[in-house]
Short mmCIF file of C-alpha atoms in Angstrom, two decimals:
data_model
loop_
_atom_site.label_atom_id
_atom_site.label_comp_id
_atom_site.label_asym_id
_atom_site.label_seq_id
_atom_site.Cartn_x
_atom_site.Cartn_y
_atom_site.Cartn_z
CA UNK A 1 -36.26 21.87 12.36
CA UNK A 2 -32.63 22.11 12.19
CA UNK A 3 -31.84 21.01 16.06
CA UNK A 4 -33.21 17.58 14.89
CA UNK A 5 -29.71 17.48 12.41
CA UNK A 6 -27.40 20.22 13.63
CA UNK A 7 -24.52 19.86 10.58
CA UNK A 8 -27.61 19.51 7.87
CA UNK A 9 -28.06 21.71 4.98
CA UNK A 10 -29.30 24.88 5.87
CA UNK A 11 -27.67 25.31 9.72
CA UNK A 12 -25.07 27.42 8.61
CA UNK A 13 -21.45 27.45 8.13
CA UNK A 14 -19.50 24.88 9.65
CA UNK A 15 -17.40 25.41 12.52
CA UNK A 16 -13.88 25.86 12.23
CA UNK A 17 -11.47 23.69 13.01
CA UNK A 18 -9.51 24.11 16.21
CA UNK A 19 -5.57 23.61 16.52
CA UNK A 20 -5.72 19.80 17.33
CA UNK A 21 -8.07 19.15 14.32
CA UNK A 22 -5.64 21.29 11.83
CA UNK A 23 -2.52 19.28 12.72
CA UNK A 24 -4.32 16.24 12.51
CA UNK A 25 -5.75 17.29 8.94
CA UNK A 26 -1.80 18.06 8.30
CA UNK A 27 -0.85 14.75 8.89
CA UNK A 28 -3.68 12.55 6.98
CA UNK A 29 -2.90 15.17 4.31
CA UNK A 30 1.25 14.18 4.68
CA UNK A 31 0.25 10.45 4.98
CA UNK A 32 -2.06 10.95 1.58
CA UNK A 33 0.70 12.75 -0.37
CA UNK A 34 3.52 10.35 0.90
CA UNK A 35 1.60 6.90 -0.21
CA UNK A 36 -1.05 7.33 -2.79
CA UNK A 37 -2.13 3.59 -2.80
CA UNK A 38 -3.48 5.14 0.58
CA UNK A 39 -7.30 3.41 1.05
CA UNK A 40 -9.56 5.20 3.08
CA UNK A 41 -11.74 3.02 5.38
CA UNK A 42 -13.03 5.35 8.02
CA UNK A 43 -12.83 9.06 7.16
CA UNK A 44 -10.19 10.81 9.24
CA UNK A 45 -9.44 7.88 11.75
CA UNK A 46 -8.96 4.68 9.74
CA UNK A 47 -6.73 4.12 6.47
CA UNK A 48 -5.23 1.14 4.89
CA UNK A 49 -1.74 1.29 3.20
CA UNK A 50 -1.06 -2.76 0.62
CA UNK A 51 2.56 -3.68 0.13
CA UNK A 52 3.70 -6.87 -2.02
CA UNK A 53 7.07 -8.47 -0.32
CA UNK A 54 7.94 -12.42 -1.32
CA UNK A 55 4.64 -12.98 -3.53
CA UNK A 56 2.62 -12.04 -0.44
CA UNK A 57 0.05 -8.86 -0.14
CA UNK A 58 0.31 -7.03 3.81
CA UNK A 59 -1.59 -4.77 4.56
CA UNK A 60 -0.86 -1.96 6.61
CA UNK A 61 -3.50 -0.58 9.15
CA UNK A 62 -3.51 3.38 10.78
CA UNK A 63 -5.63 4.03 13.01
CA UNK A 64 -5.90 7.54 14.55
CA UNK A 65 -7.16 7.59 17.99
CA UNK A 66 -10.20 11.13 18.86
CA UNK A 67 -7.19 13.03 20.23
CA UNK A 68 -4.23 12.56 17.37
CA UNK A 69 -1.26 13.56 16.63
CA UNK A 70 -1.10 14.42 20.66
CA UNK A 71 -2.16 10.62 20.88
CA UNK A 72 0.54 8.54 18.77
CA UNK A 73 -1.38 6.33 16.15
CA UNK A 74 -1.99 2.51 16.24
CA UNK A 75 -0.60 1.03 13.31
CA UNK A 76 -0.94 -3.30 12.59
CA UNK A 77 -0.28 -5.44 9.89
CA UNK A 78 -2.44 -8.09 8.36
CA UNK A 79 -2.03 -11.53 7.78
CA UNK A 80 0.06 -11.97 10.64
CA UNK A 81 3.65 -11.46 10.31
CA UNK A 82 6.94 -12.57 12.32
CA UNK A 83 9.17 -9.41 12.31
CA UNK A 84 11.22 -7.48 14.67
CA UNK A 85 9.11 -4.34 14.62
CA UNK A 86 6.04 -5.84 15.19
CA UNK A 87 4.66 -7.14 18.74
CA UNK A 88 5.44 -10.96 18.91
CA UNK A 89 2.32 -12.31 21.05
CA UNK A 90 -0.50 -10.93 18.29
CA UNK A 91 1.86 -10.73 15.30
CA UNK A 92 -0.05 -7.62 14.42
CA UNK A 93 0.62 -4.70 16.42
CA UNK A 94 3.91 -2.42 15.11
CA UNK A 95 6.13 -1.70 18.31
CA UNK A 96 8.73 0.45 16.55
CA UNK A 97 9.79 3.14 18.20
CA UNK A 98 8.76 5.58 15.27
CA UNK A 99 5.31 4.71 16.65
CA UNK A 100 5.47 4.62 20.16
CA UNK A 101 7.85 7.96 20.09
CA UNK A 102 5.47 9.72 18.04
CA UNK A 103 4.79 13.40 19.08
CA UNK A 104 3.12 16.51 17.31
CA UNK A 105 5.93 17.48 15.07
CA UNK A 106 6.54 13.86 14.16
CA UNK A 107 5.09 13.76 10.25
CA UNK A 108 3.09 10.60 10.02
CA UNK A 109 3.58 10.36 6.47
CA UNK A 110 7.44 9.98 6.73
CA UNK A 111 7.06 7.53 9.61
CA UNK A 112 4.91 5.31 7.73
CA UNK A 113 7.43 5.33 4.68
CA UNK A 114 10.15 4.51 7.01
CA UNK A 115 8.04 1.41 8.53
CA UNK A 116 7.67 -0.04 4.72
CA UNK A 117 11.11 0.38 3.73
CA UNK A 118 12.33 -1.36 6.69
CA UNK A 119 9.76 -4.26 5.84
CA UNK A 120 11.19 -4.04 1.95
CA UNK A 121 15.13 -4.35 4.25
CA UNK A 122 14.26 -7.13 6.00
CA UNK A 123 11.15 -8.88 4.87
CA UNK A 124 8.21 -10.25 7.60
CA UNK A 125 7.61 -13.91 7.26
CA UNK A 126 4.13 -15.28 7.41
CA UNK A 127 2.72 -16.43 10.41
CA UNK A 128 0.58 -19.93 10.44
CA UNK A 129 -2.81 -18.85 12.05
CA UNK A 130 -4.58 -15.81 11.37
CA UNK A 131 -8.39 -14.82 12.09
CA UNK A 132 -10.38 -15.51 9.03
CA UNK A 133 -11.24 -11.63 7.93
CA UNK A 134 -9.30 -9.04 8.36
CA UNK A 135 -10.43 -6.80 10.90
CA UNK A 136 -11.71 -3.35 10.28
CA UNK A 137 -10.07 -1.71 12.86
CA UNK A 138 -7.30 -2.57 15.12
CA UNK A 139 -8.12 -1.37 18.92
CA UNK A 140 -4.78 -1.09 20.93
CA UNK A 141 -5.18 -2.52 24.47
CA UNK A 142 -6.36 -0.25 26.85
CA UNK A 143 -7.85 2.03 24.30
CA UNK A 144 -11.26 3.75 24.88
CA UNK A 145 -13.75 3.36 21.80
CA UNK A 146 -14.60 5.82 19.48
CA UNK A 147 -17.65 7.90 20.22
CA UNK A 148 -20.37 6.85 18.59
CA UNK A 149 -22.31 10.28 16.34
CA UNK A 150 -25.35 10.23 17.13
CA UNK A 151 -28.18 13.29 16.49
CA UNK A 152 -28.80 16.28 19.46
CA UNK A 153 -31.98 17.46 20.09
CA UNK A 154 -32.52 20.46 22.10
CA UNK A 155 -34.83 23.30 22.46
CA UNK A 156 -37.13 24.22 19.86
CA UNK A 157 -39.65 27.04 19.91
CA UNK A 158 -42.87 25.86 19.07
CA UNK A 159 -45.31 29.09 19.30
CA UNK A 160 -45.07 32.26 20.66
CA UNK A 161 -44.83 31.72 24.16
CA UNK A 162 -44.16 27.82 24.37
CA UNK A 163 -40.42 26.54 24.31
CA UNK A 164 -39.92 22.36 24.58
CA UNK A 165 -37.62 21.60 27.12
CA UNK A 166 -34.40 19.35 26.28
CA UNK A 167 -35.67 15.35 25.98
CA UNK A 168 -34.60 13.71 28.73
CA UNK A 169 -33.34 9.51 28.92
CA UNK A 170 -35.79 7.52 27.84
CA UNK A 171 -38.21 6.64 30.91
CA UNK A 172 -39.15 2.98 31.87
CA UNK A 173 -42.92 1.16 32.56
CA UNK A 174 -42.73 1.42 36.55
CA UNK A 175 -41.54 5.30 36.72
CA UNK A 176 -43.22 6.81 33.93
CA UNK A 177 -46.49 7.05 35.46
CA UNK A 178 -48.77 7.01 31.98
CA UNK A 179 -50.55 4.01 31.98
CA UNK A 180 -49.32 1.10 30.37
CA UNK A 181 -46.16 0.73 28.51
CA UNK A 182 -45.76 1.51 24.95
CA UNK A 183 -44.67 -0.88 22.56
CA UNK A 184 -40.42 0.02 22.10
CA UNK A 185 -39.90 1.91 18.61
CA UNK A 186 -37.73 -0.24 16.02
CA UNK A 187 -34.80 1.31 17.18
CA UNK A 188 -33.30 1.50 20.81
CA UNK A 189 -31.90 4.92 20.82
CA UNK A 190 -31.88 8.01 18.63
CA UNK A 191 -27.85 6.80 18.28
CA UNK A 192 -29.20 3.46 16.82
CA UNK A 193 -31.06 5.46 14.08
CA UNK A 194 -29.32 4.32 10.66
CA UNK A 195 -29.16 8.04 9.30
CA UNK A 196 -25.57 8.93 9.61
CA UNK A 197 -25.18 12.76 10.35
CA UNK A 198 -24.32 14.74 7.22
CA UNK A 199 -21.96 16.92 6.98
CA UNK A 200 -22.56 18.32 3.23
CA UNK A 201 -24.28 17.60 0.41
CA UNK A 202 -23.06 14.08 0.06
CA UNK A 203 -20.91 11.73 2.19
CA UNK A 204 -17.57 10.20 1.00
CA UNK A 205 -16.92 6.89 1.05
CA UNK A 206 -14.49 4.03 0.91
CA UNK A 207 -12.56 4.12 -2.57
CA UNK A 208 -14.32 7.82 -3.35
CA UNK A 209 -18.26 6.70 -3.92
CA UNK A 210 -20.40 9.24 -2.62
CA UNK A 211 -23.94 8.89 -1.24
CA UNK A 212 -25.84 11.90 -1.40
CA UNK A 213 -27.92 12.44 1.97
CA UNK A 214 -31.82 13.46 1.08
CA UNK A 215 -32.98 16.71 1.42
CA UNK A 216 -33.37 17.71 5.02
CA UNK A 217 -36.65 20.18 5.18
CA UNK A 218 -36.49 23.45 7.36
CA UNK A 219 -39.67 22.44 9.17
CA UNK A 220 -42.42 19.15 9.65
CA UNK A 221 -45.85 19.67 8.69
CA UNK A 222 -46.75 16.60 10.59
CA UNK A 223 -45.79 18.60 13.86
CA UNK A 224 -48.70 20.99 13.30
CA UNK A 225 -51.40 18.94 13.31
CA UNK A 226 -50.29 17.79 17.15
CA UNK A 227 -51.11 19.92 19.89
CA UNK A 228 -48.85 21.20 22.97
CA UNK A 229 -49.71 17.97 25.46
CA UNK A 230 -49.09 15.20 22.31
CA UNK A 231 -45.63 17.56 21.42
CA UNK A 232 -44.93 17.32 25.41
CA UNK A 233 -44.97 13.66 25.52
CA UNK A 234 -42.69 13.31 22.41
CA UNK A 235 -40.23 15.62 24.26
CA UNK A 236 -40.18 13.56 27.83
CA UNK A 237 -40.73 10.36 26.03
CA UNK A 238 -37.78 8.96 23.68
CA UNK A 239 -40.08 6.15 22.36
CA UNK A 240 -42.63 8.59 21.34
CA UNK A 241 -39.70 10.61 19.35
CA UNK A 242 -38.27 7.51 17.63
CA UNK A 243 -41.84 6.58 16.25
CA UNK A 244 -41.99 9.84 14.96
CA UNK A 245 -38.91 9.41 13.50
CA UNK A 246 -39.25 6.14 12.16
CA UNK A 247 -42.20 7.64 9.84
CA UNK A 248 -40.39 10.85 8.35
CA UNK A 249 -39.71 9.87 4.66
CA UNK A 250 -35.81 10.85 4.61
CA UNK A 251 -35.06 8.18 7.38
CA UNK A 252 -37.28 5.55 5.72
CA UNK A 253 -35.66 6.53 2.14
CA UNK A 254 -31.59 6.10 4.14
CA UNK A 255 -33.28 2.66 5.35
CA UNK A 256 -34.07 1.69 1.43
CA UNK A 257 -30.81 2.94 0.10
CA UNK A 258 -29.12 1.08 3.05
CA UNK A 259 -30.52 -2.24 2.10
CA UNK A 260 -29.90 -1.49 -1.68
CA UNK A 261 -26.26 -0.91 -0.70
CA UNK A 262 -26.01 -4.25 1.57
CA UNK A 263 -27.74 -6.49 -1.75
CA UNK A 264 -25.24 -4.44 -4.23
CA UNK A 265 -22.54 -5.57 -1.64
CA UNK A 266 -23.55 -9.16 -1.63
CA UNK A 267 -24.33 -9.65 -5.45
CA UNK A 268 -20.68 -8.18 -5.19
CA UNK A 269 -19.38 -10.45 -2.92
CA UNK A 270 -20.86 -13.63 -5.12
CA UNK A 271 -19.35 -12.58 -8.28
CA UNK A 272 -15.86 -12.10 -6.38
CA UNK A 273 -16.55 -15.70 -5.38
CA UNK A 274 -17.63 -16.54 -8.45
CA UNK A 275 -14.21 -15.32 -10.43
CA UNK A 276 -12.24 -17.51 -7.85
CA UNK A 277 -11.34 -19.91 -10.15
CA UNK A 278 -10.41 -17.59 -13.17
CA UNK A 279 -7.95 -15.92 -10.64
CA UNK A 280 -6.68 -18.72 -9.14
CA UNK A 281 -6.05 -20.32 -12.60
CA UNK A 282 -4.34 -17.00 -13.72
CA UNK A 283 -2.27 -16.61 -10.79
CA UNK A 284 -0.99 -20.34 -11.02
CA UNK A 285 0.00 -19.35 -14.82
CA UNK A 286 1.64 -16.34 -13.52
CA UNK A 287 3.46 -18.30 -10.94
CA UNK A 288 4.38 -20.49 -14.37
CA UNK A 289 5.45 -17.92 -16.48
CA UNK A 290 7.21 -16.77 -13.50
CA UNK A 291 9.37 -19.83 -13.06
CA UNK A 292 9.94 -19.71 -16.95
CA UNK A 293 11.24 -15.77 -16.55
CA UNK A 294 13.63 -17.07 -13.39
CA UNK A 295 14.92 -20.14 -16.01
CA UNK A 296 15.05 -17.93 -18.96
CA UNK A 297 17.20 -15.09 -16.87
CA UNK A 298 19.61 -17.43 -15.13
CA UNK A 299 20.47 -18.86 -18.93
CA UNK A 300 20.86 -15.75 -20.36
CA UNK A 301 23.41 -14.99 -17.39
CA UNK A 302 25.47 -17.95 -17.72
CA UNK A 303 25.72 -17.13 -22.02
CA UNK A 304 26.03 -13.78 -20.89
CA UNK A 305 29.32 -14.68 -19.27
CA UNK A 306 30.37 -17.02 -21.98
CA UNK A 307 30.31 -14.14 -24.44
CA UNK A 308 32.14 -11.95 -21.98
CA UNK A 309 34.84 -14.76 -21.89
CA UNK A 310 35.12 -14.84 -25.31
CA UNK A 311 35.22 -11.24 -25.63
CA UNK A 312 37.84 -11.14 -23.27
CA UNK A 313 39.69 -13.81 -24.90
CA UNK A 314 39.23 -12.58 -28.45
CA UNK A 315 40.67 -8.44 -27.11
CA UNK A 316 43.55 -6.92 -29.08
CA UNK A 317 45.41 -6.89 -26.17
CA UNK A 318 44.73 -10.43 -25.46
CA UNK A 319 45.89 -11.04 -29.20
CA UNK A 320 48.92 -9.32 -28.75
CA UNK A 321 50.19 -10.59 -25.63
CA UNK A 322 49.80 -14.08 -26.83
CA UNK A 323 52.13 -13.24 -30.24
CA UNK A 324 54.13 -11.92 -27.89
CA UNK A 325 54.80 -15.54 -26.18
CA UNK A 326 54.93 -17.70 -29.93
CA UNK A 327 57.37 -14.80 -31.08
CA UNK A 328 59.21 -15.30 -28.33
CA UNK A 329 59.38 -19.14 -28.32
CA UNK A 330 59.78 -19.16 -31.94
CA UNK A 331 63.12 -17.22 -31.29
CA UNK A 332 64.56 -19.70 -28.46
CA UNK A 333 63.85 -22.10 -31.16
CA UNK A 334 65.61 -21.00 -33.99
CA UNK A 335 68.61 -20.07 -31.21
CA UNK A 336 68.57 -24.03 -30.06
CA UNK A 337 68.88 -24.69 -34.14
CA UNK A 338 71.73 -22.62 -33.92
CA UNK A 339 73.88 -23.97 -31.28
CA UNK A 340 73.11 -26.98 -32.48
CA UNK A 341 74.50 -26.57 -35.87
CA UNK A 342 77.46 -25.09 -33.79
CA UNK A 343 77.82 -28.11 -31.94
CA UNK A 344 78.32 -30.19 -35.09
CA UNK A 345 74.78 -31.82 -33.80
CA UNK A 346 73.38 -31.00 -37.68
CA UNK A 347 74.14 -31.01 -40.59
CA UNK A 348 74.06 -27.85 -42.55
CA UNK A 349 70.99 -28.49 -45.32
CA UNK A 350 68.68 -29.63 -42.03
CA UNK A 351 69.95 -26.19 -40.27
CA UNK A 352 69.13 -23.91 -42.91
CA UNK A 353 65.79 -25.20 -43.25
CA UNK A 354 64.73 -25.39 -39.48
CA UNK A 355 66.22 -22.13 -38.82
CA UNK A 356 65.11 -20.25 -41.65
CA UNK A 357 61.70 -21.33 -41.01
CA UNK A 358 61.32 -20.61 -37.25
CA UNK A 359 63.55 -17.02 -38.10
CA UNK A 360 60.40 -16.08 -40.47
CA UNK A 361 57.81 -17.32 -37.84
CA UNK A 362 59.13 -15.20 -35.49
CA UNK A 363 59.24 -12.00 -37.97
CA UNK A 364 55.77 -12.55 -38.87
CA UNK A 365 54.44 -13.03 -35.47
CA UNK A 366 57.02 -9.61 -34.41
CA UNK A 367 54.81 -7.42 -37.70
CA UNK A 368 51.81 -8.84 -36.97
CA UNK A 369 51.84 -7.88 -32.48
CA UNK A 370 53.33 -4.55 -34.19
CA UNK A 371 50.07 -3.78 -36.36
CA UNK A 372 47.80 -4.86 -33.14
CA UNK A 373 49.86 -2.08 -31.22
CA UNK A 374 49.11 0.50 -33.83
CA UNK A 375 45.51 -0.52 -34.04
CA UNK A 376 45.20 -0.75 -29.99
CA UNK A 377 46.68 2.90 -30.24
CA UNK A 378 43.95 4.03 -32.99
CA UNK A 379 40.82 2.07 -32.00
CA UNK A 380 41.27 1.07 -28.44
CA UNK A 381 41.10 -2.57 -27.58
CA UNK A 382 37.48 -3.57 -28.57
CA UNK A 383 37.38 -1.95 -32.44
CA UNK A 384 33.81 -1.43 -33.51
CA UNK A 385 33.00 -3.37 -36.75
CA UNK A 386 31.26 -1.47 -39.44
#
């Protein structure tokens, strides 16, 4: 009975895509190539993107409305933020004009880059209040919801020379005309049914987990045992259907695995709540060890600039210029002994000794700024020691 699950194993190939649905698998494609921290939350219409700015995690929401890229995407931010690109009253929605220019040859992937480096430019600051949770989804004002999949049923020949007519809506006490009313199936409609319509093997999930759908069979035993009136009442009567439904093993087996899924997600939850403390005592040493690195940099800064002042200080050419000067001064000196031993201002033993001496100072220091030249010539200013 494959018009009970029209995309189950067994119907056939798949249709293809049309135009709209290739350029919109272009662009989830550019967005996953462009930022591969990409998390996937609804496939093909909701996806996550978490940047770190100022020791605080924002997280960036896409979500692609039924008719994208001819409809431009809504993209938020969570906690929420104070920034000049996103709308001020909510804090949440992005108002660039990337976003609300975007057009089929704009490449999503690009646009979404240029939003984060912009944030990385000029940081967002932290708003005050904030919802609790973040929100799944982010619906833009005035946006219609998403249609909801739920399973077509149709015409299915039943015998030779008997066809079922379509099902029509589900009929009430006062106009179906059958005697009393029937007690309501577990499930409103056929939409409220928790099988999700399969569209392979197995369905992909948030973070890549798979959940492989159960086999759908090609036909229901159970259907042969009923004859044409009981099979005409569960085509005009929805309630009927859904009982039927309810029974079939494959439904009630999705129903198991969906509980098992919702316990695994709670035990989950409780150890995450669990392991509060042990993060919250490692990200306070972080924060410590932090503080220590910011200490431990700034020092090695300020001794890094102490030893580049003494480097500087301690260059050949530094050396040389300053022999220079006491070369220099030592000559003016022994030329003041002079004139005044001229002047008759000293005698002769104290002239020969004062000027003698400074006269050899001012050699030496002469030789030695001449050696520094030479070595300033072979080695540079900075020789390397060996």
């Amino acid at each position: 009975m494959n018009w009970l699950f029209p995309l189950s194993k067994g119907s056939g190939p798949l249709p293809p895509l049309n135009s709209l649905q290739q350029q919109r698998q272009r662009q989830i494609e550019s967005l996953k190539a462009a930022h591969p921290s990409l998390a996937e939350i609804q496939k093909d219409v909701e996806y996550r993107i978490p940047f770190t700015v100022n020791n605080s995690t924002i997280s960036v929401n896409i979500l692609l409305p039924p008719q994208f890229p001819q409809e431009k995407p809504a993209v938020s931010v969570y906690p929420p933020v104070g920034h000049h690109l996103v709308d001020s009253n909510n804090g949440t929605m992005i108002t660039s004009p990337l976003i609300t220019n975007f057009g089929m040859h704009s490449d999503l992937g690009k646009v979404v880059q240029s939003l984060l480096d912009e944030f990385w430019k000029s940081p967002p600051a932290l708003m005050s209040s904030g919802t609790a949770g973040f929100p799944y989804m982010y619906k833009q004002p005035g946006m219609a919801p998403y249609p909801t999949q739920a399973y077509h049923y149709g015409p299915r020949h039943v015998g030779p020379s008997h066809t079922l007519p379509a099902a029509p809506m589900p009929h009430t006490a006062a106009d179906s005309g059958h005697g009393p009313p029937r007690t309501p199936a577990p499930y409103g409609l056929i939409s409220d049914l928790p099988l999700p319509v399969p569209t392979g093997d197995s369905q992909a999930g948030l973070n890549g987990h798979l959940y492989k759908m159960p086999e759908i069979p090609e036909s229901f035993p159970e259907l042969c045992d009923l004859n044409l009136t009981q099979l005409s009442e569960m085509s005009e009567n929805e309630d009927v259907l859904l009982e039927f439904f309810v029974s079939l093993p494959q439904l009630k087996q999705v129903t198991r695995d969906k509980e098992d899924l919702v316990n695994s997600i709670v035990d989950m939850a409780k150890r995450n709540l669990q392991m509060e403390p042990q993060l919250e005592g490692k990200r306070q040493e972080m924060l410590y060890k932090y503080e220590m690195l910011t200490q431990m940099k700034s020092a090695f800064e300020t001794r890094m600039q102490r030893q580049h002042e003494l480097s500087d200080s301690c260059s050949l050419s530094t050396l040389q210029a300053r022999l220079k000067v006491a070369a220099h001064q030592a000559e003016e000196e022994s030329e003041e002994t002079a004139e005044s031993f001229l002047e008759g201002r000293t005698d002769i033993d104290e002239f020969l000794s004062s000027f003698m001496e400074k006269r050899t100072l001012c050699h030496s220091r002469r030789a030695k700024e001449e050696k520094l030249q030479q070595s300033i010539n072979t080695h540079g200013q900075f020789p390397t020691s060996h």
